[in-house]
C-alpha positions in Angstrom: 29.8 90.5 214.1 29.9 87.8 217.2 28.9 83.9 217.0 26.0 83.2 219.2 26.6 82.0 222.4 25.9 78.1 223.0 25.2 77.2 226.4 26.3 73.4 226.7 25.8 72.5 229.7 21.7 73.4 229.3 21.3 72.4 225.9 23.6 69.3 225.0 20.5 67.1 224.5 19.3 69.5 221.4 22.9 69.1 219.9 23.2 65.2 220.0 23.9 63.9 217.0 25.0 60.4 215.2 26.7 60.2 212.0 25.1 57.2 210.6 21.7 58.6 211.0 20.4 61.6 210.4 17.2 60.9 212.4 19.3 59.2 215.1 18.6 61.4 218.4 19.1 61.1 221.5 15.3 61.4 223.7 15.1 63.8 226.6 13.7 63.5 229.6 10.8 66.1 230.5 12.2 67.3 233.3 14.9 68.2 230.9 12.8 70.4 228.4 10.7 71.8 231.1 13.8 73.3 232.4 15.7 74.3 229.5 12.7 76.3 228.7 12.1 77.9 231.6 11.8 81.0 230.2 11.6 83.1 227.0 15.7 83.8 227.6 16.5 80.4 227.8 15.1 79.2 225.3 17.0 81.4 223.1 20.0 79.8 224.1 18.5 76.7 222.4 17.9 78.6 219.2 21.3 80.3 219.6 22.6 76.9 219.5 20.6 76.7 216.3 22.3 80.1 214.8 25.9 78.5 216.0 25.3 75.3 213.1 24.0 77.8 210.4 26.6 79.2 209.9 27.8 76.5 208.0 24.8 74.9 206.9 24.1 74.9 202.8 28.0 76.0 202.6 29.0 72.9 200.4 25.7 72.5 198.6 26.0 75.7 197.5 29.2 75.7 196.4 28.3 72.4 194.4 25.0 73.7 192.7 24.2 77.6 193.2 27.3 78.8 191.0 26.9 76.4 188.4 23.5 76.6 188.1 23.9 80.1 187.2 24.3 81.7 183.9 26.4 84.6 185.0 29.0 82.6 187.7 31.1 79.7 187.3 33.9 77.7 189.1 37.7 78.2 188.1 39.4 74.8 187.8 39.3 72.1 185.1 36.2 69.9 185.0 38.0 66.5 185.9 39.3 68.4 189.0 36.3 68.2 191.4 32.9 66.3 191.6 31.0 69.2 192.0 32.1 70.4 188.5 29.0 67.9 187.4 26.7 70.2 187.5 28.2 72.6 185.3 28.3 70.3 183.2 24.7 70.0 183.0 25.1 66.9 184.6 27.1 64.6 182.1 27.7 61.9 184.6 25.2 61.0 187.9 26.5 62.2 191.2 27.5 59.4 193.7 24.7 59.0 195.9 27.4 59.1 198.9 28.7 62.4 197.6 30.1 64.0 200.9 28.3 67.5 200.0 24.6 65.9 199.5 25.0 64.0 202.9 26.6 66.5 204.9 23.7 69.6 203.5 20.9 66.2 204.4 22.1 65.4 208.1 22.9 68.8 208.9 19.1 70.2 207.7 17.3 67.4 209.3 19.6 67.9 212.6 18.2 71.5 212.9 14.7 70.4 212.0 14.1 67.8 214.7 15.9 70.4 217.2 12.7 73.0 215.8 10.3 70.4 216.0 11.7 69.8 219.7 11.6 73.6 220.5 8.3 74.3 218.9 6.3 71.4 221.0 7.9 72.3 223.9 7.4 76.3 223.9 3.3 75.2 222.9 2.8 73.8 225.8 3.8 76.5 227.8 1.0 78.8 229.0 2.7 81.6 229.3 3.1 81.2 225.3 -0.4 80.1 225.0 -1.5 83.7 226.9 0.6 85.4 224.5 -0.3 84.3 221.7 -4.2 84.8 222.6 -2.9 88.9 223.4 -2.3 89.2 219.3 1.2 90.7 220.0 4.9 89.8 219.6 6.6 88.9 222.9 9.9 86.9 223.9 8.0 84.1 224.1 6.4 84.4 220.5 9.9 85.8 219.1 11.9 82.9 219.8 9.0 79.9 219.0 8.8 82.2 215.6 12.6 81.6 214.8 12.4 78.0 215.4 9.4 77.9 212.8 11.5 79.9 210.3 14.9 77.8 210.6 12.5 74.6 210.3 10.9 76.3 207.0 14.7 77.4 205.6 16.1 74.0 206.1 13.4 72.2 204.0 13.2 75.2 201.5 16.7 73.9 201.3 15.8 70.3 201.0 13.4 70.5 198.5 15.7 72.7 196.3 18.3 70.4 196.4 16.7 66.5 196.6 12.7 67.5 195.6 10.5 65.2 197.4 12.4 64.5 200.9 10.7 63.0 204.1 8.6 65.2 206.0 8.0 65.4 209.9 6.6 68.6 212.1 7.3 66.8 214.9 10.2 66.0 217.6 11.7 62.6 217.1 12.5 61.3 220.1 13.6 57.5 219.0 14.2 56.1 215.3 11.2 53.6 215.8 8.9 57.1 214.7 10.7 56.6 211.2 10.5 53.3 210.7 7.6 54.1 208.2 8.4 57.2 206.9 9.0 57.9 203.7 9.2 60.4 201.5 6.7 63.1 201.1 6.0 65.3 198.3 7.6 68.9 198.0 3.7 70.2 197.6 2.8 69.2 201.1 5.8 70.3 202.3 5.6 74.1 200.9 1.9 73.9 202.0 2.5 73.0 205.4 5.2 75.4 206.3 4.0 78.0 204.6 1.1 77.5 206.8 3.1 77.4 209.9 5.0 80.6 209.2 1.7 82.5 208.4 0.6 81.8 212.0 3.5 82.9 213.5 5.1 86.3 211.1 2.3 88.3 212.7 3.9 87.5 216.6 7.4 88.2 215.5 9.1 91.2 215.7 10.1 93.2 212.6 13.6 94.1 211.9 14.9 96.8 214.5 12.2 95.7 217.1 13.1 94.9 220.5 17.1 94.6 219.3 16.8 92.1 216.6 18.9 92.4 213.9 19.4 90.7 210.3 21.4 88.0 212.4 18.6 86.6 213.8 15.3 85.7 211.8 12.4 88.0 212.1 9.0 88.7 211.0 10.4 90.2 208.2 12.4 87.7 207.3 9.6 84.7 208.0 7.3 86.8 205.5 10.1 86.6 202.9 10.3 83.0 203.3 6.5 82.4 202.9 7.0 84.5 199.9 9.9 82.0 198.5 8.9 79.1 199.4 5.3 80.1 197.3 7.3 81.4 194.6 8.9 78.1 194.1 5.8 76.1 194.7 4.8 78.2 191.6 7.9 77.9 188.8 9.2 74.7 187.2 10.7 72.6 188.7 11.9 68.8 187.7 9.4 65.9 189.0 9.4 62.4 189.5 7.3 59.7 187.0 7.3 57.2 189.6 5.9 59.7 192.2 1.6 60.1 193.2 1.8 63.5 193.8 -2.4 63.5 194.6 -4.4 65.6 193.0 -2.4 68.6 192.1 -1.7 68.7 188.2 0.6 69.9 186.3 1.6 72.4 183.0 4.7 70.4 181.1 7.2 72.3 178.9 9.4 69.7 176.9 9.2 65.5 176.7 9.4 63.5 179.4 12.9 61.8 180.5 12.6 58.2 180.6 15.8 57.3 181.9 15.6 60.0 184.7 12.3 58.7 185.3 11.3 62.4 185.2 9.5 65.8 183.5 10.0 69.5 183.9 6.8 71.0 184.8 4.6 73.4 187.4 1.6 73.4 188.9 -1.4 74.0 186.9 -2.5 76.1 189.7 0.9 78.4 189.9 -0.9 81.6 189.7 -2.6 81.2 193.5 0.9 80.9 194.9 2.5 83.3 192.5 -0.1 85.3 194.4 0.6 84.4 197.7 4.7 85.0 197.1 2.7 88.8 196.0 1.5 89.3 199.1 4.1 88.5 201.5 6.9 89.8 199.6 4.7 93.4 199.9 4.5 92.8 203.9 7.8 92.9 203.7 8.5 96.1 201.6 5.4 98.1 203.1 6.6 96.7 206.6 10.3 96.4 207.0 11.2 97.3 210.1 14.8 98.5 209.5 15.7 97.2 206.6 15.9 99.1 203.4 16.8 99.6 200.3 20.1 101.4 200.6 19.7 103.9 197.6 22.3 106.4 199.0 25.9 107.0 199.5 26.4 108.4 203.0 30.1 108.2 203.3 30.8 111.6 201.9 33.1 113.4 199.0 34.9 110.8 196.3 32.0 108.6 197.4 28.8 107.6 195.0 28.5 104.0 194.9 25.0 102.8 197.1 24.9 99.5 195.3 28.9 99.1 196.7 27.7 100.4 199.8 26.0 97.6 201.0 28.8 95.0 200.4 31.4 97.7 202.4 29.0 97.3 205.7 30.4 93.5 205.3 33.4 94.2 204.8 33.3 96.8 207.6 32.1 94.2 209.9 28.9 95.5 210.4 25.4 94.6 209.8 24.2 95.6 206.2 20.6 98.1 206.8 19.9 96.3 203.1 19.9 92.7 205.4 17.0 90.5 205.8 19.1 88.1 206.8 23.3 87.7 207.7 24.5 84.6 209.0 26.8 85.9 211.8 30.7 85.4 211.7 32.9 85.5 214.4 36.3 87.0 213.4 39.3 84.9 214.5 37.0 81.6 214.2 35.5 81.0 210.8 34.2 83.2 208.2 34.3 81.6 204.5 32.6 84.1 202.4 34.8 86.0 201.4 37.5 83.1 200.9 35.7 81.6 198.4 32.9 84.3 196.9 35.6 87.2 196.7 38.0 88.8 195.4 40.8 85.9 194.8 44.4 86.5 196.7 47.7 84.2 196.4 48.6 85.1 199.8 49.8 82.3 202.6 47.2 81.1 204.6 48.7 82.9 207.5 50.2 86.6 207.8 49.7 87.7 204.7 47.9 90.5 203.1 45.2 89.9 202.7 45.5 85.9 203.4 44.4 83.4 200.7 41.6 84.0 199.3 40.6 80.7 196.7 37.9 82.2 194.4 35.6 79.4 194.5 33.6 81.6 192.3 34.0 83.3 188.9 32.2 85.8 186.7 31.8 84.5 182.8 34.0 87.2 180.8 30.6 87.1 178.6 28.4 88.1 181.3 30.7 91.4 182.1 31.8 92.3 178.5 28.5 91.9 177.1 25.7 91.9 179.3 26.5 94.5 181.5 26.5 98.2 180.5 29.6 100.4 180.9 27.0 102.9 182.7 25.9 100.4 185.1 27.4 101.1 189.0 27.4 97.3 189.5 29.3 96.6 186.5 33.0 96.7 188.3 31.7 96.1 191.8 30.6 92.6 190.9 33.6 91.7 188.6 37.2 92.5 188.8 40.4 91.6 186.3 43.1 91.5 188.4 43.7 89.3 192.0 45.4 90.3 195.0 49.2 89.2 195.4 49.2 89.1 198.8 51.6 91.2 199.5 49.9 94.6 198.7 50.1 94.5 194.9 47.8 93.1 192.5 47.7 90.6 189.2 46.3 90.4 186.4 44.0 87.5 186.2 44.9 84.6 184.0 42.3 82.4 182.3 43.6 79.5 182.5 42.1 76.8 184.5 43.2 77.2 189.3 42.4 79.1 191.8 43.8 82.4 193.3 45.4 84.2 190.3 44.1 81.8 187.8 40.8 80.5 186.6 39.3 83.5 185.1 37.6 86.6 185.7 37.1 87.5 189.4 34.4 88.6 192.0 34.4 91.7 193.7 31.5 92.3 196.0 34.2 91.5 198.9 38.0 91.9 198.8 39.4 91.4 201.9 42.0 94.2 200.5 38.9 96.9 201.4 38.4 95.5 205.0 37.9 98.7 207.5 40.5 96.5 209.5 42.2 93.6 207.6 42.7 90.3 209.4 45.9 88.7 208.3 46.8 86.4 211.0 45.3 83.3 209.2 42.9 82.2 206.1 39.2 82.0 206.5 38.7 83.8 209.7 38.0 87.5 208.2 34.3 87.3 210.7 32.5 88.8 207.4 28.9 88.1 207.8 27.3 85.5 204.7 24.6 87.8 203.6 22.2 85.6 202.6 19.0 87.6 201.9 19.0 91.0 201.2 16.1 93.7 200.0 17.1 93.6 196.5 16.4 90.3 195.8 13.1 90.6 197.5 12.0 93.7 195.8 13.2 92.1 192.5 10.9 88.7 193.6 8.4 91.1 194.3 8.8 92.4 190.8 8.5 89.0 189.1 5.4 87.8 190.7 3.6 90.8 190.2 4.2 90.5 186.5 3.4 86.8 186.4 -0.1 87.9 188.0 -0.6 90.7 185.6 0.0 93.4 188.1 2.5 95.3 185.8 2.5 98.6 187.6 3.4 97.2 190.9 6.5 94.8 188.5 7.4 98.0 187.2 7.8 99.8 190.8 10.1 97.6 192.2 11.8 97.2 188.9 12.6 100.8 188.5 13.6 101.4 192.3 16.4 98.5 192.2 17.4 99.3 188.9 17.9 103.0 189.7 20.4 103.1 192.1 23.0 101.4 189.4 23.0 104.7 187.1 23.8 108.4 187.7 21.5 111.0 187.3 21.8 111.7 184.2 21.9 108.3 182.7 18.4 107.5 184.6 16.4 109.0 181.7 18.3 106.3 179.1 18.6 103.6 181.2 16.0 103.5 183.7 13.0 105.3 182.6 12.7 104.6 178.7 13.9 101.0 179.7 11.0 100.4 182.1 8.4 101.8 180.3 9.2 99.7 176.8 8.6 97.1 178.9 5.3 94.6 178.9 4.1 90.9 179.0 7.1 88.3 178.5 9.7 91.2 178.0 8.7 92.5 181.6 9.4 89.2 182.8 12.6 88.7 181.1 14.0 91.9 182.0 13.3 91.0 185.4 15.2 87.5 185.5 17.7 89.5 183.7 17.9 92.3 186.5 18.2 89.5 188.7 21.8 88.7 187.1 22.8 91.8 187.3 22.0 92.8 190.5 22.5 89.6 192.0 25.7 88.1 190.1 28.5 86.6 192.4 25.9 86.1 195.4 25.3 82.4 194.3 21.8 83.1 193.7 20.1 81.2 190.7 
């Protein structure tokens, strides 16, 4: 695992930045972009630069909001100890509109966008681009303008997730006079538009494995599985605004309307076209891969037969996981959070200590592993654990009462510094364990859903059974697997799949 190289000196207009506005840029000359993209090679220091901020882009947000709005993770201190314990409160009290974690996740997104938008103009004008996109097949050129159109589609995926209807621009901003008038734009446009973008420019990436990409740089594959969840949310509920002309696109409304809020939970009468788009591109990404895979195998010999815990020990081996679509990369002796605060919790020092401390951020309801999981199930004690790490090579039983470390209730253990092919002790959070953010599971189980929505059941049932079938032994495959998926139809399909989703997914921060 090694952070991307930034090359300063050539791209220090892209990484100007001001604190007080987020659309606050510094303009470049021409002569400037001409020559930082030159060619195909430098431009990808430009979008290495990119890779260098992602690495902690969403980290706070998703502490704040993807474990508590979960029904199978939670956070370990007492409400009143943190802000961002709102939320699992199902929001008793407003968030501060300055709340350090909103602003930071809003800067940081639109800081990468406008450095996309500045990329993407810049590599269309070039005709060396223009010759290779006319050809029909991936190149350097095509490669790189393709990752700056998936980082640009991520960050507002992001956006919208988080704030709903945010301001929208696919183009550079060069001086803050171009947002004088802007305002905000709804989320509908938004999917639509950069869905649209990375549909013309998938095709003229290359796949995972080709031409020495790996999951720590976006891909074809990975830009398809982006179209596919950004159409997948443009197709569930979500919460809308009342005070908000969202056109001519009309809506299906479960519950009453909030006055106070000044909002309603519905979707998009329409949901089934994009339930049906997420379809399709979620099966160019099965049917095409590249590298990537399911892993549904052990390969590490005798005493070995765990292929769901497989995947996780790449990680912790530091080494790319085959299962990745996408790993944010980690450098070790820099920064790598993951593990300090989405695994397995250790009161070590922050320095020279085995393994160093680890915090727990997040924590596994004790309902979710006593009673939802089956003791058959391989994922069962991967994902949860009852005991912390001392630091010093011994281990304690958790306690349940509200902290961090050894306290706060029921661990995760998808990644225990403990199991590292090579522990780092020298000091806390720099362990240089990838953040796998996007992994085949989760597509296959996407897959799954929208298949079912559409009334493709066979297809649901598929990807269903492969994902589910790695968790059981042969002999339990019959019980478990088989009989299970076959019971299945209509709204039970559907459920079992959100409930796979929990399963397979728990302690990954994934809602």
């Amino acid at each position: 695992m090694k952070k991307l190289l930034i090359i300063l000196g050539v791209i220090s207009f892209l990484i100007t930045s001001c604190e007080d506005d987020y659309l606050d840029v510094t303009a470049p000359s021409n002569v400037d972009e001409d020559f930082v993209f030159a060619s195909p090679a430098d431009a990808q220091k430009v979008m290495n630069g990119i890779y260098d901020l992602w690495y902690d882009l969403d980290r706070r947000m998703y502490y704040d909001t993807e474990v508590v709005g979960s029904d199978s993770e939670r956070h370990p201190e007492n409400y009143s100890a943190q802000q961002r314990h709102i939320p699992e409160g199902l929001f008793a009290s407003e968030f501060d509109i300055d709340y350090g974690s909103s602003k930071d996740t809003w800067t940081e997104c639109y800081q990468i966008i406008n450095r996309c938008n500045i990329m993407i103009e810049s590599i269309e004008a070039k005709e060396e681009y223009q010759n290779d996109v006319a050809a029909g097949e991936p190149s350097p050129w095509t490669q790189v303008y393709g990752e700056a159109v998936a980082a640009r589609a991520t960050c507002y995926k992001l956006l919208v997730r988080y704030f709903g209807d945010v301001p929208y621009f696919n183009y550079a901003i060069r001086t803050t006079a171009q947002t004088d008038s802007l305002g905000l734009s709804s989320r509908d446009l938004i999917y639509d538009s950069e869905i649209e973008a990375l549909q013309a420019a998938a095709p003229l990436m290359y796949r995972l494995g080709e031409n020495n990409i790996n999951a720590e740089r976006f891909s074809g594959t990975y830009a398809d599985a982006v179209i596919g969840r950004m159409a997948f949310d443009a197709a569930g509920y979500q919460l809308r605004r009342t005070d908000f002309d969202y056109g001519s696109v009309t809506f299906d409304q479960i519950g009453v309307e909030n006055g106070t809020w000044q909002a309603k939970y519905v979707r998009r009468s329409d949901w089934q076209r994009y339930m049906e788009l997420a379809k399709t591109h979620y099966l160019n990404v099965v049917n095409n891969p590249g590298s990537a895979r399911l892993i549904e195998n052990d390969d590490r010999g005798e005493g070995y037969n765990n292929p769901f815990q497989r995947n996780f020990q790449y990680l912790m081996d530091l080494q790319v996981s085959p299962e990745s679509i996408y790993e944010s990369g980690y450098t070790r002796g820099f920064n790598s959070d993951f593990p300090y605060s989405f695994g397995r919790p250790s009161g070590g020092g922050g320095s020279n200590a085995y393994p160093t401390k680890n915090y727990g951020q997040a924590r596994i309801y004790a309902s979710f592993y006593y009673g939802d999981f089956v003791p058959e199930d391989k994922r069962r004690d991967v994902t949860a654990c009852v005991t912390a790490n001392s630091g010093a090579a011994s281990e304690r039983l958790i306690d349940f009462s509200p902290g961090s470390r050894e306290k706060g209730g029921l661990a995760l253990n998808k990644l225990d510094e403990a199991r590292f092919a090579d522990p780092y002790i020298a000091a806390q959070r720099r362990s240089g364990c990838n953040w796998q953010q996007l992994r085949m599971a989760d597509v296959m189980l996407d897959l799954a859903y929208a298949s079912a929505a559409t009334g493709d059941e066979a297809t649901a049932k598929t990807y269903l059974t492969q994902v589910r079938s790695r968790a059981f032994d042969a002999e339990d495959q019959t019980e478990f697997v088989t009989n299970y998926v076959n019971a299945l139809s209509g709204n039970a399909l559907l459920d079992a799949i959100a409930f796979e989703r929990k399963l397979e997914l728990a302690g990954e921060g994934k809602t």
